[in-house]
Coordinates of C-alpha atoms in Angstrom, one line a residue:
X18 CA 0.0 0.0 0.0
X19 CA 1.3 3.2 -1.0
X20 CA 1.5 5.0 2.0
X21 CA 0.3 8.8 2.9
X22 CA 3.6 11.3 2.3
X23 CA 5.0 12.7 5.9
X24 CA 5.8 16.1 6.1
X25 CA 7.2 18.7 7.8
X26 CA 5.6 20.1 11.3
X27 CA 4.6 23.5 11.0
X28 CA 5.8 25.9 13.5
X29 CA 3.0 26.7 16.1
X30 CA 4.3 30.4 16.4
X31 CA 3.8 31.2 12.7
X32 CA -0.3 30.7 13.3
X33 CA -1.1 34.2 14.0
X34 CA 1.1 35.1 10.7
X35 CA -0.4 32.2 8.5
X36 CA -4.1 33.5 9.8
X37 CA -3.4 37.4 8.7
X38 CA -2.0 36.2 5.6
X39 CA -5.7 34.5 5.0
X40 CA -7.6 37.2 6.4
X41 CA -5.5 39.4 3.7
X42 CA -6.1 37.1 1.0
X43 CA -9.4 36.7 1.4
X44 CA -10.2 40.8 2.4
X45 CA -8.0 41.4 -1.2
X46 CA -10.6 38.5 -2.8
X47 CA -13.7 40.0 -1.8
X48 CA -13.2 43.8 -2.7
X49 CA -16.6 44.3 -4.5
X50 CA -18.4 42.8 -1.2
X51 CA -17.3 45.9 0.9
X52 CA -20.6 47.9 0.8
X53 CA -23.0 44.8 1.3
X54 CA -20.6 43.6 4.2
X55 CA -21.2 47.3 5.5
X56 CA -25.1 46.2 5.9
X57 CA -24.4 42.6 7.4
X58 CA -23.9 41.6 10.9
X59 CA -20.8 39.9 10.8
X60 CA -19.9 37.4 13.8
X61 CA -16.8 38.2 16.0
X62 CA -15.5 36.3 19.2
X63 CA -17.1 38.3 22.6
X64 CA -13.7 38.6 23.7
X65 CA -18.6 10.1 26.0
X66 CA -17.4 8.4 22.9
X67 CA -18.4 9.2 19.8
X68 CA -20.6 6.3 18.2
X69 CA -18.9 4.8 14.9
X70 CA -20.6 5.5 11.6
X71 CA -20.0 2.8 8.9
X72 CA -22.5 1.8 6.0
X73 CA -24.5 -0.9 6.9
X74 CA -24.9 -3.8 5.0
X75 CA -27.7 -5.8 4.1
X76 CA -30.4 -7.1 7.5
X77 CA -29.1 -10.5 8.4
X78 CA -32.9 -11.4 9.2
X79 CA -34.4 -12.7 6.2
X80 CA -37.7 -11.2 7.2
X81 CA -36.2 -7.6 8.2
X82 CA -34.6 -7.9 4.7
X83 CA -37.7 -8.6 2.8
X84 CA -39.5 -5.3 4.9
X85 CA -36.8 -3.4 4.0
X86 CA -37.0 -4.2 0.3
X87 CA -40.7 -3.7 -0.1
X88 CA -40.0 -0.5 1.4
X89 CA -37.5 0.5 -0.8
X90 CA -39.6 -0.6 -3.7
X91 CA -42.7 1.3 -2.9
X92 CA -40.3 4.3 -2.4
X93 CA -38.6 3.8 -5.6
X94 CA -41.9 3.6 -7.4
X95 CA -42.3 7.9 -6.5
X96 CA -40.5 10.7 -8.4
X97 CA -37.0 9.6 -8.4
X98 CA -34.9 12.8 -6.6
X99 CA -34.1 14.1 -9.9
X100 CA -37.2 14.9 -11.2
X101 CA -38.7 17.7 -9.4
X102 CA -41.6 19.6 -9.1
X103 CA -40.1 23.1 -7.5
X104 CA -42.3 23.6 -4.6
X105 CA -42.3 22.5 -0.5
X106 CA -46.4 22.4 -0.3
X107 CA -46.4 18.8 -0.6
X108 CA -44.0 18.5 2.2
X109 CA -45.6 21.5 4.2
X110 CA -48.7 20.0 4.6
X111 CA -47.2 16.5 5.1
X112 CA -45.7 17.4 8.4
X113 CA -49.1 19.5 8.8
X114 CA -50.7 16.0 9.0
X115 CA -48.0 14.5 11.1
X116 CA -48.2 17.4 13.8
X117 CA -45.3 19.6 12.4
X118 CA -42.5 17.2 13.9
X119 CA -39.9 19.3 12.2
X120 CA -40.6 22.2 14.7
X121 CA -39.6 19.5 17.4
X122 CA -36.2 20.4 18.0
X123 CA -33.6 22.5 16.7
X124 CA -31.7 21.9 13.9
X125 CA -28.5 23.0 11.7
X126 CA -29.3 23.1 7.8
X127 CA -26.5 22.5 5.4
X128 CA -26.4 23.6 1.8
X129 CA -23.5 23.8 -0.8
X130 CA -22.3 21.9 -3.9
X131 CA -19.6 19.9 -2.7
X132 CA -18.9 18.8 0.6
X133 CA -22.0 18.9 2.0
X134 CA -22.1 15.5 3.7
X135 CA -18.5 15.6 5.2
X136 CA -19.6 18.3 6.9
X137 CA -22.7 16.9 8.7
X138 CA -20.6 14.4 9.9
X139 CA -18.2 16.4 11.1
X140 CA -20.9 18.4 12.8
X141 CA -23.2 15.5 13.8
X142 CA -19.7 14.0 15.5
X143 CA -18.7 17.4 17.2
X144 CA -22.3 17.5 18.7
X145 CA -22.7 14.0 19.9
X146 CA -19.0 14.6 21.2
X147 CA -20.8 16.9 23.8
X148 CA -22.9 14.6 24.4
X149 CA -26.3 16.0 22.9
X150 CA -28.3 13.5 20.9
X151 CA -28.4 13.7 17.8
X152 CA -30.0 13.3 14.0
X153 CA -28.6 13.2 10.8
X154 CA -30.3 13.6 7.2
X155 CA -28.2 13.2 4.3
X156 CA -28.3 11.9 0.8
X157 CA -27.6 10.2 -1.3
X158 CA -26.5 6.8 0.4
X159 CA -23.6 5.4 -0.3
X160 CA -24.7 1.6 -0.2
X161 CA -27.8 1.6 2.2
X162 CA -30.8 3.8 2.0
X163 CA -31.0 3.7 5.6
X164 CA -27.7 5.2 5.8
X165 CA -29.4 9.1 5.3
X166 CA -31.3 8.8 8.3
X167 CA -29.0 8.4 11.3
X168 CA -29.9 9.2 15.3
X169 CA -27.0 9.0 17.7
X170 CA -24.5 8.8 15.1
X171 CA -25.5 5.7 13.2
X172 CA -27.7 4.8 11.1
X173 CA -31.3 3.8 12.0
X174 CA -31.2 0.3 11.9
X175 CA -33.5 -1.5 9.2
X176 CA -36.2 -2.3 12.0
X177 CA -37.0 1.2 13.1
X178 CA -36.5 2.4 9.7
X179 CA -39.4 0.3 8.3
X180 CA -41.6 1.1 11.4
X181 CA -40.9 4.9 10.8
X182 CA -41.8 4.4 7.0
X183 CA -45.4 2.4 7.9
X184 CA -46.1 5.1 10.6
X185 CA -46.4 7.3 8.2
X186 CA -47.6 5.8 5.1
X187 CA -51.0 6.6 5.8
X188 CA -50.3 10.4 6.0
X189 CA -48.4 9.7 3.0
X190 CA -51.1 8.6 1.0
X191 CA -53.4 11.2 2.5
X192 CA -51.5 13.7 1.4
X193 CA -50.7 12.2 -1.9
X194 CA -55.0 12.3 -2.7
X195 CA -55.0 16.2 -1.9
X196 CA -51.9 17.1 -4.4
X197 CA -51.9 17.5 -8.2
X198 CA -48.4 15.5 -7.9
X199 CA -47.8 12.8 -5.6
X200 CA -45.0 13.2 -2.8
X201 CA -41.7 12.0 -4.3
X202 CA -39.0 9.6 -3.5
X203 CA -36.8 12.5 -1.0
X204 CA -40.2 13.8 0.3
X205 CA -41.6 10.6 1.6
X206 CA -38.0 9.9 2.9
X207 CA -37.6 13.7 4.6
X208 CA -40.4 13.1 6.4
X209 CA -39.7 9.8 8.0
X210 CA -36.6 12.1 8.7
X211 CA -38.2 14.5 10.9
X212 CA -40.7 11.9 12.1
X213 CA -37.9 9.8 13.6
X214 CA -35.8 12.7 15.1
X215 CA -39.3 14.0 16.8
X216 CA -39.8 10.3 18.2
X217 CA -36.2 9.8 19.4
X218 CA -36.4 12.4 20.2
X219 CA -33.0 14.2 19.2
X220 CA -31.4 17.2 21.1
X221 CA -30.7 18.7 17.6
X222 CA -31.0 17.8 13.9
X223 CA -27.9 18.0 11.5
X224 CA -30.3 18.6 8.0
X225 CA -28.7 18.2 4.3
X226 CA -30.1 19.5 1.5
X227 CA -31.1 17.3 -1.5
X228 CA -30.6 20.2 -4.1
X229 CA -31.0 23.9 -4.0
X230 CA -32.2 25.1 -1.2
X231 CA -36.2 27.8 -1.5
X232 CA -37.9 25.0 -2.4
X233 CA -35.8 22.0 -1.3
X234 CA -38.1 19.3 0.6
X235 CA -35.9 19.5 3.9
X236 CA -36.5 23.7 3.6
X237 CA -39.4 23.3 6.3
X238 CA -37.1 23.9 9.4
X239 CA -36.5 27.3 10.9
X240 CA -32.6 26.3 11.8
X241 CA -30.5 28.6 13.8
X242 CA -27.5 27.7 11.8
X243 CA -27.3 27.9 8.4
X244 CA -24.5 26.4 6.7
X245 CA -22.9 27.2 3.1
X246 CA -20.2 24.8 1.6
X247 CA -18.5 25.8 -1.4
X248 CA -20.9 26.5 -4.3
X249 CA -20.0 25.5 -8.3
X250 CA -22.0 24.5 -11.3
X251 CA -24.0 21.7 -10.9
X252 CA -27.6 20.9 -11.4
X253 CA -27.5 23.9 -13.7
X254 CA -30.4 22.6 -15.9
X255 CA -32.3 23.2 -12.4
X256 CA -30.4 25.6 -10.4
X257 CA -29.0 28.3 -12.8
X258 CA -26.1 28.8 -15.2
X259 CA -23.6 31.1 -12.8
X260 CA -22.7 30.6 -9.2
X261 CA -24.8 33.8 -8.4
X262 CA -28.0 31.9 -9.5
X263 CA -27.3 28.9 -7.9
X264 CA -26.5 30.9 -4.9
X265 CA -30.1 32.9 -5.1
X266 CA -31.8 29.3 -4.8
X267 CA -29.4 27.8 -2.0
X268 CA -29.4 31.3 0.0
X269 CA -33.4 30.0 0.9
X270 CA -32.4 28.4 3.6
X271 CA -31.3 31.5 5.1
X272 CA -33.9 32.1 8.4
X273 CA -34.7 35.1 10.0
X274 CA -31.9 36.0 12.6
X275 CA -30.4 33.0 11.9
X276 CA -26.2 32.6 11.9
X277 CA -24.7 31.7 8.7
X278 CA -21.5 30.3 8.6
X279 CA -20.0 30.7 5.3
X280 CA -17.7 28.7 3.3
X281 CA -15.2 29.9 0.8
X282 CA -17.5 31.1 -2.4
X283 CA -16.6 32.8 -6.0
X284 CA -17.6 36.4 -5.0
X285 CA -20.9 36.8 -7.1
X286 CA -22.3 34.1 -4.8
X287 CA -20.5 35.4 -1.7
X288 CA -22.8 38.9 -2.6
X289 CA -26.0 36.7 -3.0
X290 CA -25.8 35.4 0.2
X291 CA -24.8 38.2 2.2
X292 CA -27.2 40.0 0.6
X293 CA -29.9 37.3 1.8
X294 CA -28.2 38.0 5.0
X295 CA -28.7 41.6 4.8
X296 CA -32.5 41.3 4.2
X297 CA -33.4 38.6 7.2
X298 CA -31.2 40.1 9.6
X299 CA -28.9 37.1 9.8
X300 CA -25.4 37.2 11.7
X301 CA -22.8 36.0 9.1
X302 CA -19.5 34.4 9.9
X303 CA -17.0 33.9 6.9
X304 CA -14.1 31.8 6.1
X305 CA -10.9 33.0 5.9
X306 CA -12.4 36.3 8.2
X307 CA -14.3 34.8 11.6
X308 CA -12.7 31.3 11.0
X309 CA -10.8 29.5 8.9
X310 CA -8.0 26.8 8.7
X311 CA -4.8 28.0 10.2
X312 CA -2.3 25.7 9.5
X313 CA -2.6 21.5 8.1
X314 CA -0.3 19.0 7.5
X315 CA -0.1 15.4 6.0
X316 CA -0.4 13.0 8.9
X317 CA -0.5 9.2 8.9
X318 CA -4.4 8.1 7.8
X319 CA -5.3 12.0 7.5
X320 CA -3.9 15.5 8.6
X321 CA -3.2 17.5 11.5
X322 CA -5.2 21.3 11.7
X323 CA -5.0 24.3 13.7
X324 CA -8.2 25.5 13.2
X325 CA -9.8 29.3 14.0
X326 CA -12.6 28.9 15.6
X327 CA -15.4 32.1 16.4
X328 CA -13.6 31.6 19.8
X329 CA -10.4 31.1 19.9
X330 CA -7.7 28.7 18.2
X331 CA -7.6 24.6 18.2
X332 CA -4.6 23.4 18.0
X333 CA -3.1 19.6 17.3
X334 CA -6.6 18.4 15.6
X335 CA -5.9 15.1 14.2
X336 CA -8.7 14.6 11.3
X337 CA -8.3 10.8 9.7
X338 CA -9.7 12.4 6.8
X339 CA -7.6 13.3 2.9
X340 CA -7.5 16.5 1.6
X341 CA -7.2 20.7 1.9
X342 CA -11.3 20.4 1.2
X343 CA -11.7 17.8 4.2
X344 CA -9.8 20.6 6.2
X345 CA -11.5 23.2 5.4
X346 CA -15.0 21.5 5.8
X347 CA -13.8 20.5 9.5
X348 CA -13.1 24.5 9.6
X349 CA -16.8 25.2 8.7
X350 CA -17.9 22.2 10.8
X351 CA -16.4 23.5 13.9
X352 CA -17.8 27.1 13.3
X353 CA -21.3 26.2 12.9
X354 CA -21.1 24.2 16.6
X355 CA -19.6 27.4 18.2
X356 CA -22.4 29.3 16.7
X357 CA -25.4 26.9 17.7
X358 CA -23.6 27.0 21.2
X359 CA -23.1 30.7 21.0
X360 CA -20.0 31.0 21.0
X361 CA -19.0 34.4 19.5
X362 CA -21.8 36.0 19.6
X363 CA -23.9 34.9 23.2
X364 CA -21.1 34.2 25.4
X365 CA -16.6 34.4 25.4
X366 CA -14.8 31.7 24.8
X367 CA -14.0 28.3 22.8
X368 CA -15.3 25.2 23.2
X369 CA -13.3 22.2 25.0
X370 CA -10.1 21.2 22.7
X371 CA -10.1 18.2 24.0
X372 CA -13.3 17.3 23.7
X373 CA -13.1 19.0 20.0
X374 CA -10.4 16.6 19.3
X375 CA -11.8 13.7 20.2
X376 CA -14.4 14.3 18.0
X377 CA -12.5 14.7 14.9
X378 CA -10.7 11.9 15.5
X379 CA -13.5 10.0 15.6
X380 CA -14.4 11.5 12.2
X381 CA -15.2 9.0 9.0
X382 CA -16.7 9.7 5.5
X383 CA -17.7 6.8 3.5
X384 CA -16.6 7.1 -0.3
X385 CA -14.8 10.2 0.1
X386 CA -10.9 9.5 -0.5
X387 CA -11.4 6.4 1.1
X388 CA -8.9 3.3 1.1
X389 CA -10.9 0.0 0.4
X390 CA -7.8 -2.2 -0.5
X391 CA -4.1 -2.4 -0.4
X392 CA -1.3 -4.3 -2.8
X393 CA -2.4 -2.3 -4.9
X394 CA -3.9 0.9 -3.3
X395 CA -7.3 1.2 -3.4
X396 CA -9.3 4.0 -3.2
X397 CA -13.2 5.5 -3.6
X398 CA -14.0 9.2 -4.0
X399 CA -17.8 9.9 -4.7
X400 CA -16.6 13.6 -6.6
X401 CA -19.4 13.4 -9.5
X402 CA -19.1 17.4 -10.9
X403 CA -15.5 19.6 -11.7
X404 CA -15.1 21.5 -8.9
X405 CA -15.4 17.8 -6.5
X406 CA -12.9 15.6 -9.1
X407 CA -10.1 19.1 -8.6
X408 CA -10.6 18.7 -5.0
X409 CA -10.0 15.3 -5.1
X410 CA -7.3 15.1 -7.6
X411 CA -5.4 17.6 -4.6
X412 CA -6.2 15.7 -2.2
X413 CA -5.2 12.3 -3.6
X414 CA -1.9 13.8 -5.2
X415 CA -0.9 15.1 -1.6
X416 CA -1.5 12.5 0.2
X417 CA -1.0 9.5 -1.4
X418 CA 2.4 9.2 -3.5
X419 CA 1.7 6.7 -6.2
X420 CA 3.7 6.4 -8.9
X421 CA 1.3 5.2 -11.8
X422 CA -2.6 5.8 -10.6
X423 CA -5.3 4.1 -12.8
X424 CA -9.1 5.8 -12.9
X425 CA -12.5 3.9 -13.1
X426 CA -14.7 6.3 -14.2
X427 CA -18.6 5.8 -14.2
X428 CA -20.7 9.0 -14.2
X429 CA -24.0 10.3 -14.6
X430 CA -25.3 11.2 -17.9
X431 CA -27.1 14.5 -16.2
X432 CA -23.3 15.8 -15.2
X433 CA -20.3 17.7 -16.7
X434 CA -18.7 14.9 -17.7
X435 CA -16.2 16.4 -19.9
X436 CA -15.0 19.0 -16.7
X437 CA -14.8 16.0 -14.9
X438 CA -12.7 13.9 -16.9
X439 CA -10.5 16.6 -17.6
X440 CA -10.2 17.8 -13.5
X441 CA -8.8 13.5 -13.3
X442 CA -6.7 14.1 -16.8
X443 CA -2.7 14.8 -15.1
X444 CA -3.6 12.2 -12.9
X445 CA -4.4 9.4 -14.5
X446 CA -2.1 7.3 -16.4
X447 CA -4.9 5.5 -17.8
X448 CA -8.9 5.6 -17.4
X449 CA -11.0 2.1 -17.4
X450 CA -14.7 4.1 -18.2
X451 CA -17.5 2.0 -17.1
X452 CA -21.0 1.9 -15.8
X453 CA -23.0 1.6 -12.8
X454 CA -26.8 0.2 -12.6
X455 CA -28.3 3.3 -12.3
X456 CA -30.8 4.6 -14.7
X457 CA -29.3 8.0 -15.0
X458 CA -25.6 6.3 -15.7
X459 CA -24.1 7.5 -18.8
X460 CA -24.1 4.9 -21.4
X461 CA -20.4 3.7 -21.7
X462 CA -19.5 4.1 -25.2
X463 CA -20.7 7.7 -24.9
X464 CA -18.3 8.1 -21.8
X465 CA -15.9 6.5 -24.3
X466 CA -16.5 8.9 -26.7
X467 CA -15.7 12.0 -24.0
X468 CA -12.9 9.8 -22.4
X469 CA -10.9 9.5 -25.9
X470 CA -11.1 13.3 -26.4
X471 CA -9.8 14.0 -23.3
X472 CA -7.3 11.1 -22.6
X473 CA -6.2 9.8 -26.1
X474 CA -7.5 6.3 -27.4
X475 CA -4.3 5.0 -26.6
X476 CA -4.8 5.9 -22.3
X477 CA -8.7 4.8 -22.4
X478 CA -10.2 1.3 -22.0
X479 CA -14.0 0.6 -21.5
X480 CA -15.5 -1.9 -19.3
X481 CA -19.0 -1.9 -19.6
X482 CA -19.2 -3.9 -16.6
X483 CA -18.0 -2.2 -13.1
X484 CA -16.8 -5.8 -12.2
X485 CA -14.7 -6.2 -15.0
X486 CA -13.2 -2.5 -15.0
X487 CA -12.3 -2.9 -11.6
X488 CA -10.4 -6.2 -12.5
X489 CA -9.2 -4.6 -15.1
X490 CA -7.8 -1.7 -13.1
X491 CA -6.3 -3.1 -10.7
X492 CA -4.5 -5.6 -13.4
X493 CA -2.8 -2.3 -15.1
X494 CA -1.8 -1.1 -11.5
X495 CA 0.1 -4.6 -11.1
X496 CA 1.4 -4.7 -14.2
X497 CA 4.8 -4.1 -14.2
X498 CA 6.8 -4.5 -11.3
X499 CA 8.2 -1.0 -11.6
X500 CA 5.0 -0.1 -11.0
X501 CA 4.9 -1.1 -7.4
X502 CA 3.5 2.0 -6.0
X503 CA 0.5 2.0 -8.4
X504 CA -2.9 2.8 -7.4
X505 CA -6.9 2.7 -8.5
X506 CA -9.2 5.6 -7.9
X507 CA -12.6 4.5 -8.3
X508 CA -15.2 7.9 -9.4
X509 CA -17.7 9.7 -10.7
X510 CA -20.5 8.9 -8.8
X511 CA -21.7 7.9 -5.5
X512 CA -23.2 4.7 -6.6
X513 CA -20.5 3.4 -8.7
X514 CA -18.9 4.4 -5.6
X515 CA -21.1 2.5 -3.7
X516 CA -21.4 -0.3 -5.9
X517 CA -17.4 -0.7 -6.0
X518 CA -17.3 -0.4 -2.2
X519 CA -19.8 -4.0 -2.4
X520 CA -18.1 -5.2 -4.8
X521 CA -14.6 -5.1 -3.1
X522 CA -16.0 -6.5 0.4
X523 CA -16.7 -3.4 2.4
X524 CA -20.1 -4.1 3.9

């Protein structure tokens, strides 16, 4: 196994430098946001074990695994989450029938292109670490459908998660008979959501978005936090054409006096969503300004950060997470539990490092620069639009130093393929293009087509089969013996992704 590169310690006196030097950056980035800025509250500092989080695998029960597939099957015969109808009144007045469970407890509401669920872990681990109880929506699953409902830090096991389903199945189908389109797939599914955190009940729900944000099914909580990961093109057919659009439609999840803690953006979407801000009256805290990542370095099975919190400094996080993007999501992460605790705005003060560390450590994202396999390397990354494939390309180029690396590709056919492919082009020695059983996967040869134009026939070889291009992957990586220190990125896609992770043993 190729190991992750060691590097040198940084020097814990140059953190105050290395932090100006961002706050510069980032104040000579941002020069057209001065006036809204001027018109935004901005947020400044006032002066027991984490449970494990792996994908589950299939219900040993025979019985449990029949429920669970029935289930499945009546969900999968709704609107699949990509066809949308761009409205939250089906939802609305399904948790109007259910007793609006949302309103239950409170809740921290994540939106973003990438990185979106590393950061609810990251949050849902720093909470739990503090020992409040919590829930977790994301999407989509990795492996396991009941893997985007988790309470406590794992996810709901299969029995619950079919008894959550059939309690509300008949305020489903009530609901269904008053609407001019039935609930969809991620409705059905974001109400057994907030059903299941209401029963638990949860001290505080960690909410993803599905897409967007205005009229996103999950958009019927009235979180305190609002959290922006880093926005990019994607779902543009649906979303918008700039980062500024996009941005108009995630910045709806932006609440009346609500804190928003707010990633790194391209500055037209920074000014939609301060001027959101502006308009509700919402406390803003920006990266690289009120937080931010002060120092990282390469560490065995992840990195080490000094992060900059809204109160105060963390030093000598350990994070067993790849990647400048995994450091800077823990950066985000750590800001949006300051500000549901208050720190920075309510009260002085930083929350317990140790605790904080612990928490971190404790840390693990499913599919995202993940090692599945050694002799040779390896490893699954879900990115599945540009800006996610760069991030990983960094991050797997940092960390890992393999001398040949071979890509499996299978995307979607609604995606930027092309921007993809050519994000994963200096890394790749050579591309096996595939496909996964989806019904939105891109048919191969097309991917073909695309992979040829960006690679070269002579660097591209298609394996219809994810099985076989997996096979055939990891035979190029051991082909030569000078390439020892191969490896095999699996891509595009959470469920090849998924499908790869099943197919290579991890249950």
């Amino acid at each position: 196994m190729s190991e992750p590169r060691p590097s040198d310690r940084h020097d814990a006196s140059e953190s105050d430098d290395t932090f100006a030097e961002i706050v510069d950056e980032a104040t000579q980035r941002d020069p057209d946001l001065a006036v809204i800025e001027a018109g935004s509250r901005t947020l400044r500092t006032v002066s027991g074990p984490v449970p494990g989080d792996e994908v589950p695998a299939r219900p040993a029960d025979p019985e449990v695994d029949k429920a669970l597939r029935a289930v499945e099957q009546e969900l999968a015969g709704r609107w699949g989450e990509t066809k949308l109808e761009p409205s939250v009144s089906r939802i609305a007045a399904l948790m109007d029938v259910l007793g609006e469970p949302q309103h239950a407890y409170p809740s921290i509401h994540i939106t973003g292109t990438n990185g979106k669920t590393s950061t609810a872990r990251m949050i849902e681990a720093l909470l739990g670490a503090f020992e409040l109880r919590t829930g977790r929506y994301t999407s989509p699953h990795v492996q396991s459908i009941t893997e985007r409902i988790s309470l406590d830090g794992s996810p709901m096991d299969p029995e619950r998660f079919i008894e959550t389903y059939n309690d509300i199945k008949p305020y489903v189908e009530m609901v269904d008979a008053q609407q001019p389109y039935r609930l969809s797939f991620f409705e059905v599914l974001t109400g057994m959501a907030y059903a299941a955190f209401a029963d638990a009940p949860v001290d505080v729900a960690v909410v993803e978005v599905g897409m967007g944000g205005s009229w996103d099914a999950t958009n019927v909580i009235d979180s305190s936090v609002a959290v922006v990961t880093p926005i990019s093109l994607d779902h543009t057919d649906r979303l918008g054409a700039t980062p500024a659009e996009i941005a108009g439609e995630k910045s709806g999840i932006i609440k009346q006096d609500a804190t928003v803690i707010l990633a790194q953006q391209p500055v037209d979407a920074a000014q939609v969503m301060l001027k959101k801000a502006v308009e509700v009256d919402a406390t803003v805290a920006r990266e690289g300004m009120e937080f931010g990542v002060v120092s990282r370095e390469i560490a065995v099975g992840g990195q080490l950060l000094t992060l900059r919190g809204l109160g105060g400094e963390y030093e000598e996080v350990f994070l067993p997470l790849y990647g400048a993007h995994q450091a800077h999501n823990a950066a985000v992460a750590l800001a949006a539990v300051e500000a549901f605790f208050g720190i920075g705005a309510e009260q002085p003060g930083s929350l317990d490092i140790d605790t904080i560390r612990r928490a971190f450590a404790s840390v693990r994202s499913p599919g995202r620069l993940e090692v599945v396999r050694s002799s040779p390397t390896v490893v699954l990354d879900a990115a599945h639009n540009p800006a996610g494939a760069r991030a990983t390309a960094d991050g797997l180029s940092e960390a890992f130093g393999f001398s040949r690396l071979i890509g499996v590709v299978g995307a979607s056919d609604d995606k930027d393929v092309r921007g993809l492919l050519e994000a994963f082009e200096p890394i790749f020695a050579e591309v096996v293009v595939t496909q996964n059983s989806s019904g939105r996967a891109m048919d191969t040869d097309e991917l073909a087509a695309v992979a040829v134009e960006v690679f070269g026939g002579d660097r591209v070889q298609v394996e219809p089969r994810l099985d076989d291009a997996l096979e055939a992957a990891i035979t190029l990586a051991e082909e030569e013996d000078e390439y020892a220190g191969a490896g095999v990125l699996v891509t595009g896609s959470v469920i090849t992704v998924g499908e790869a992770r099943l197919l290579l043993g991890r249950h």
